[in-house]
Structures are given as structure tokens and as C-alpha cells.
């Protein structure tokens, strides 16, 4: 069995191959050529933590993956990162263990960044330049870096967070990485001016008002991945012209759209894979408001893990 | 992170501590002092395989466990065992990985044996002597060995399997382990004479007729753990005086009782933990027919894994 640490996978990570694999996996998910048991969720309420278990098999792939991701949100108080986890890889032909990848959540962070950037590229208008990042954690950085790499056209990033200090820190990190980035404090003003809005918070109620959002804007909502979480005003879901998710089963159950779905106010929800595949249309004019909710799906984990193993196996000449 | 192989855990395995922990875990499961996401199931139909992912947390325990168990039933044709898997242990306080235990399915086999033996001890009449094992695979051996160790009174084991050769082999293995064991071919005759019947097959239809079962008999059904599987005649479930399972959510959904439950013919189903706890009664007379279905529950995995870590940590003076 292969045992890889975070440092191994960072060293051999192939961004472009992972992007390609993740794009394909959304198509496989929407085509239902995947086996996906429901996401397992274990809450640890007394220590403000939770664990998500995402497993699945993309048919015809020789491996399948079980991803265990923990989020213990008080950890930073004790000098530990809040995210952790690992990918466990098995043979889909014999059921034997193939690899344990102790990525400490790094692959989840990366595949979430790539998935979000792919969705944003597919749905934002091509002329978009002004990007607002709401939240200043790891996904602020991951989304911005991946989007900057994949979007055709140069982008200006603005970062807003409840803590100005954290927004400053995040924008400095982005700038250090070569991005045009600045922290902002006037959220309403910035929402009104932004053509792309990316929310990456664990919020449980809407972060901005629907009527602040300008025509032509695109919103990528990353944060809501558990029952109770919500980042976007329900009114915006009614106002949006195109509403998209990664996997309807998840998004309507425990993602951003859970509340609107339960309230019965949600119009048609498209799946990202069907848009990538050309089976349904996404944005059809620069005036439309588009919104995508990403809960994160097991095929992303399989895709990025497959890329890692491929890179590693080539490197080690397996 | 601790990395243990099958040979490590076999060497340091504490049977009695595991029995105690597994008995307690059924009580915790019935008391709902556990967090148990639904079992994840991935089918691999083209290669006759499947994977079960059982995860959970017993409240107040410092660890939680994700158990990945594969069964690829054509593997023996290629000289590989059909069962494989691992236990992945995380801290319930920080979400950090604690251990990967590459038990190759050994702990699952052992905890299934112990769980079955505990259930059989709790429900069979005390005077029972004649035990019929249906199926001659690993669980035939595990159930018999654990039961022989835990039951008060000496038992005579008979083994029946579709293949006489395999039944012979299993009974020889049991005899080599000091048990009184013999293979039999007349299933009806042996069912009629048996006071304990243990079914350990992946059958999808009943293995014996309800009217063969004598008053006073106890049946432990181990095999059915997926949609479609069934080992026991539905009529027997109506005829039985006491019907017990490990976890009603699982047994009624994808265990032995799924078919009777869907048909609406199932009377009251008790949980093993409530019987262990004294909250409900099991057998109340030697004439009753009792039946227990065990689908296998994540708390068993947590319990046995906890015992392994404890033994290992003591040994290594952690």
C-alpha cells in the first residue's frame, strides 16, 4: 500500500491534470455514471467540530476513494489547523487497499478551489473583472488562486470578512502570489460593483442583500455544506436567472439551496456537469444573474486523488 | 499517526476486553448515545464486489472510527481473500488522524464473531447444546470459536454448506481448535434437532423452511447485510416469539428483516442493547423460538478498535 503525506502530494501535484479530471467528474456525476452513497456526517457539537465522509466510484475507474474530512473550528485557538483528513484509496477490481493519503485536508481544499473556479469560469460573463471574495479563510485563497489561473482575462480581487485584519491578511497573501487584491470594508458598495461574488464562509444566514447584486453578476457559493448553513439571501435565488449546483441530491438536502427548496420557492436547478457537457445551457446573456452552489462531491475527491496517484506513480516509475 | 498491520493487532489482541467493549457498544447504540451516519454502500456489480463504510462516534469517547470493508467474492478464484479493509481512527477532540489499522477485514470478522456470540448467549436457552452452522466461510469459524468461548456449557457444532467439501474443511478447522464439530449433509434433519442455528451466508433467499425449526430454538442470522440479502424464511419471523436485531434502522432497511418489514408482517423488533441493558426482556421460556438479525454496526468497530489501541498503547507504553 502506498502511504503519502501532504508534503509528497504538494511536491508532485499536477494542477492542469487535476483540473481536467475534476471537470470530467462533474459530467460523470450528472450522467449518473458514478456510485455515490449519501455523504456521512458526524457532528461533534461539544467541541464545535464535524466530520464528512464522502465516498464513491466513477464507473470504469480502477480505483475508488473514501474521503474523510474533519473541521474542528476551535482548533486554531490551540494552534492547530481547523481542517484535517485523509483520502483512502481502494482497488475497484479486488477491494484491496491501494493508498492512504494523509493530505491533512489539502486535496479537499485544492479540489474545492478548482471546482469553484471551473464553475465560476463556466457561469460568469467573459468580460467580468471585479471579483469579491466574502470570507478570508483557506477557500478565499484557493478560489482566488485557481480562478486567477483558469479565467481568461485579468481579474481584480477584493476581500471582505467580518474581521478586517483577516481580510487584510488574505489580500496580502493573494498579492504575494501575484494577484491584484485588496481588502474592503464597505460590503454593500463592493457587492453592487462586483461581477463575480464568491462566498466561502460557514455562515448560517445570508451575508448580503439580494438587491445589492447587480445584473450580470455571478455568485459562487462554497460555504454551505451542512444542514443549517446558508450564505445567500433566498430572494436572490428567486431573482437569479440561472441556478446551478454540483449535485442536486446534496445541494437541496444540505447545501445552499436547502432552505429555498424546503420553502418551495426554488425554480429549476441545473447541474454543473450538464452545463460542462453542453446538455443544458448556463448563462445566455451578460445581463443575467447566475448562481452556483457547490457542496463538494465525492467524484472531485476521486478525480484529484487519481491525478495524485498518477503523478506519483509516474514519478516513482511504478 | 499510528500505523498497524494485521499481524500487529493479532499479536496484541485482547479478546476479553473486546467482548466487554462490544457488549457495551450495543447498549450505547440502543440508548442513542452514539452518532451514526447511515452505512455507505458502494456496489461493484461487474466484479461481484461491494464496499461498506461504517462510521460513528460513541459519545464521550476520545476517538471515532471509519471502517471500510470490502467483499469481492470472486477474489478466491484468483488466490486472494474475498474480504479486505481497514479501520481509520480520528480524534473526536481535534479531528486529527490517530491511526490507520490495516486489518484486512480481521477486526470486522472478529467483532462480527463476538457480536454474534454475545447475541446467541443472550437469547439461546441455557440448556442448548446442539449448534448448526449454515455456511462454511470465515464467519462459520468466527461465530463458533467465539460462541464456544462465551457460552456457559459445552456445545456440539454441526456445519452445513452447499459444498460438502467446504463444510468438511470448516468442521476440521473447528475440531483443530478444540471444538466438537462435524459436517452434515441432511439439512432438514439437523435443523429439526438444533437448539442454536447460526446462518452466515450471502444468500438472497431462505436457506431452510420455517416448519423445520423446533420450539425452543434460537437463530442468529449474520449474513444479510445489504439490500436483497435474506437467509431466513419470512414465515419464521411470524412464528418466532422474540425477534431481535442490533439496530432497527439498519435491519429493517437492508438486513434480514427488510423483506418482512416491507411486507408489513413483522411484529415487534427488539434491540440487542435494550436486552443487554435489562430494559426489555429477551427469551422468557425454553419453548420459545428466538431470532436475532445482526447487520453489524459501527459501534462494534469503534469498540474493538478502541480495545486494539488500548492494548497497543499499553504495550508500547504510550
PDB file of N, CA, C and O in Angstrom, chain A residues 134-135 160 162 187 191 199-209 212 230-233:
ATOM      1  N   UNK A 134     -15.947  36.821  -0.273  1.00  0.00           N
ATOM      2  CA  UNK A 134     -16.520  37.031   1.061  1.00  0.00           C
ATOM      3  C   UNK A 134     -16.063  35.883   1.944  1.00  0.00           C
ATOM      4  O   UNK A 134     -16.351  34.714   1.674  1.00  0.00           O
ATOM      5  N   UNK A 135     -15.341  36.241   3.003  1.00  0.00           N
ATOM      6  CA  UNK A 135     -14.669  35.229   3.828  1.00  0.00           C
ATOM      7  C   UNK A 135     -13.190  35.287   3.515  1.00  0.00           C
ATOM      8  O   UNK A 135     -12.802  35.527   2.361  1.00  0.00           O
ATOM      9  N   UNK A 160     -13.596  40.691   1.566  1.00  0.00           N
ATOM     10  CA  UNK A 160     -14.318  41.186   2.734  1.00  0.00           C
ATOM     11  C   UNK A 160     -14.460  40.059   3.741  1.00  0.00           C
ATOM     12  O   UNK A 160     -14.720  38.905   3.378  1.00  0.00           O
ATOM     13  N   UNK A 162     -15.662  39.470   8.202  1.00  0.00           N
ATOM     14  CA  UNK A 162     -16.121  40.123   9.427  1.00  0.00           C
ATOM     15  C   UNK A 162     -14.949  40.768  10.142  1.00  0.00           C
ATOM     16  O   UNK A 162     -15.063  41.835  10.721  1.00  0.00           O
ATOM     17  N   UNK A 187     -19.130  46.547   2.380  1.00  0.00           N
ATOM     18  CA  UNK A 187     -19.597  45.346   1.692  1.00  0.00           C
ATOM     19  C   UNK A 187     -20.655  45.678   0.652  1.00  0.00           C
ATOM     20  O   UNK A 187     -20.595  45.199  -0.485  1.00  0.00           O
ATOM     21  N   UNK A 191     -20.392  44.714  -3.220  1.00  0.00           N
ATOM     22  CA  UNK A 191     -21.321  43.760  -3.845  1.00  0.00           C
ATOM     23  C   UNK A 191     -21.921  44.401  -5.093  1.00  0.00           C
ATOM     24  O   UNK A 191     -21.992  43.796  -6.169  1.00  0.00           O
ATOM     25  N   UNK A 199     -18.552  33.278  -2.146  1.00  0.00           N
ATOM     26  CA  UNK A 199     -18.749  33.210  -0.694  1.00  0.00           C
ATOM     27  C   UNK A 199     -18.146  31.915  -0.167  1.00  0.00           C
ATOM     28  O   UNK A 199     -18.389  30.841  -0.699  1.00  0.00           O
ATOM     29  N   UNK A 200     -17.354  32.059   0.881  1.00  0.00           N
ATOM     30  CA  UNK A 200     -16.586  30.904   1.383  1.00  0.00           C
ATOM     31  C   UNK A 200     -16.644  30.827   2.903  1.00  0.00           C
ATOM     32  O   UNK A 200     -15.658  30.502   3.551  1.00  0.00           O
ATOM     33  N   UNK A 201     -17.809  31.108   3.450  1.00  0.00           N
ATOM     34  CA  UNK A 201     -17.924  31.203   4.914  1.00  0.00           C
ATOM     35  C   UNK A 201     -18.776  30.056   5.470  1.00  0.00           C
ATOM     36  O   UNK A 201     -19.521  29.426   4.736  1.00  0.00           O
ATOM     37  N   UNK A 202     -18.682  29.806   6.783  1.00  0.00           N
ATOM     38  CA  UNK A 202     -19.592  28.822   7.389  1.00  0.00           C
ATOM     39  C   UNK A 202     -20.867  29.483   7.924  1.00  0.00           C
ATOM     40  O   UNK A 202     -21.441  29.014   8.903  1.00  0.00           O
ATOM     41  N   UNK A 203     -21.321  30.557   7.261  1.00  0.00           N
ATOM     42  CA  UNK A 203     -22.464  31.326   7.773  1.00  0.00           C
ATOM     43  C   UNK A 203     -23.749  30.505   7.795  1.00  0.00           C
ATOM     44  O   UNK A 203     -23.920  29.564   7.027  1.00  0.00           O
ATOM     45  N   UNK A 204     -24.634  30.880   8.700  1.00  0.00           N
ATOM     46  CA  UNK A 204     -25.935  30.210   8.775  1.00  0.00           C
ATOM     47  C   UNK A 204     -27.074  31.163   8.406  1.00  0.00           C
ATOM     48  O   UNK A 204     -28.243  30.806   8.476  1.00  0.00           O
ATOM     49  N   UNK A 205     -26.710  32.394   7.995  1.00  0.00           N
ATOM     50  CA  UNK A 205     -27.729  33.281   7.442  1.00  0.00           C
ATOM     51  C   UNK A 205     -27.073  34.147   6.374  1.00  0.00           C
ATOM     52  O   UNK A 205     -25.837  34.241   6.315  1.00  0.00           O
ATOM     53  N   UNK A 206     -27.898  34.741   5.529  1.00  0.00           N
ATOM     54  CA  UNK A 206     -27.410  35.445   4.344  1.00  0.00           C
ATOM     55  C   UNK A 206     -26.405  36.538   4.708  1.00  0.00           C
ATOM     56  O   UNK A 206     -26.571  37.263   5.700  1.00  0.00           O
ATOM     57  N   UNK A 207     -25.351  36.681   3.889  1.00  0.00           N
ATOM     58  CA  UNK A 207     -24.265  37.609   4.170  1.00  0.00           C
ATOM     59  C   UNK A 207     -24.485  38.976   3.531  1.00  0.00           C
ATOM     60  O   UNK A 207     -23.899  39.961   3.953  1.00  0.00           O
ATOM     61  N   UNK A 208     -25.328  39.023   2.487  1.00  0.00           N
ATOM     62  CA  UNK A 208     -25.582  40.302   1.814  1.00  0.00           C
ATOM     63  C   UNK A 208     -26.995  40.269   1.237  1.00  0.00           C
ATOM     64  O   UNK A 208     -27.588  39.193   1.091  1.00  0.00           O
ATOM     65  N   UNK A 209     -27.517  41.460   0.936  1.00  0.00           N
ATOM     66  CA  UNK A 209     -28.900  41.544   0.481  1.00  0.00           C
ATOM     67  C   UNK A 209     -28.999  41.310  -1.025  1.00  0.00           C
ATOM     68  O   UNK A 209     -28.137  41.739  -1.799  1.00  0.00           O
ATOM     69  N   UNK A 212     -28.631  44.206  -3.537  1.00  0.00           N
ATOM     70  CA  UNK A 212     -27.310  44.802  -3.769  1.00  0.00           C
ATOM     71  C   UNK A 212     -26.671  44.221  -5.039  1.00  0.00           C
ATOM     72  O   UNK A 212     -25.749  44.819  -5.595  1.00  0.00           O
ATOM     73  N   UNK A 230     -26.074  28.607   5.435  1.00  0.00           N
ATOM     74  CA  UNK A 230     -26.635  29.431   4.356  1.00  0.00           C
ATOM     75  C   UNK A 230     -25.800  30.699   4.205  1.00  0.00           C
ATOM     76  O   UNK A 230     -25.448  31.330   5.190  1.00  0.00           O
ATOM     77  N   UNK A 231     -25.473  31.057   2.968  1.00  0.00           N
ATOM     78  CA  UNK A 231     -24.685  32.269   2.722  1.00  0.00           C
ATOM     79  C   UNK A 231     -25.440  33.294   1.881  1.00  0.00           C
ATOM     80  O   UNK A 231     -25.057  34.457   1.840  1.00  0.00           O
ATOM     81  N   UNK A 232     -26.457  32.835   1.161  1.00  0.00           N
ATOM     82  CA  UNK A 232     -27.077  33.686   0.151  1.00  0.00           C
ATOM     83  C   UNK A 232     -28.550  33.928   0.475  1.00  0.00           C
ATOM     84  O   UNK A 232     -29.275  33.008   0.876  1.00  0.00           O
ATOM     85  N   UNK A 233     -28.970  35.176   0.313  1.00  0.00           N
ATOM     86  CA  UNK A 233     -30.353  35.599   0.510  1.00  0.00           C
ATOM     87  C   UNK A 233     -31.286  34.755  -0.372  1.00  0.00           C
ATOM     88  O   UNK A 233     -31.055  34.614  -1.566  1.00  0.00           O
TER      89      UNK A 233
END
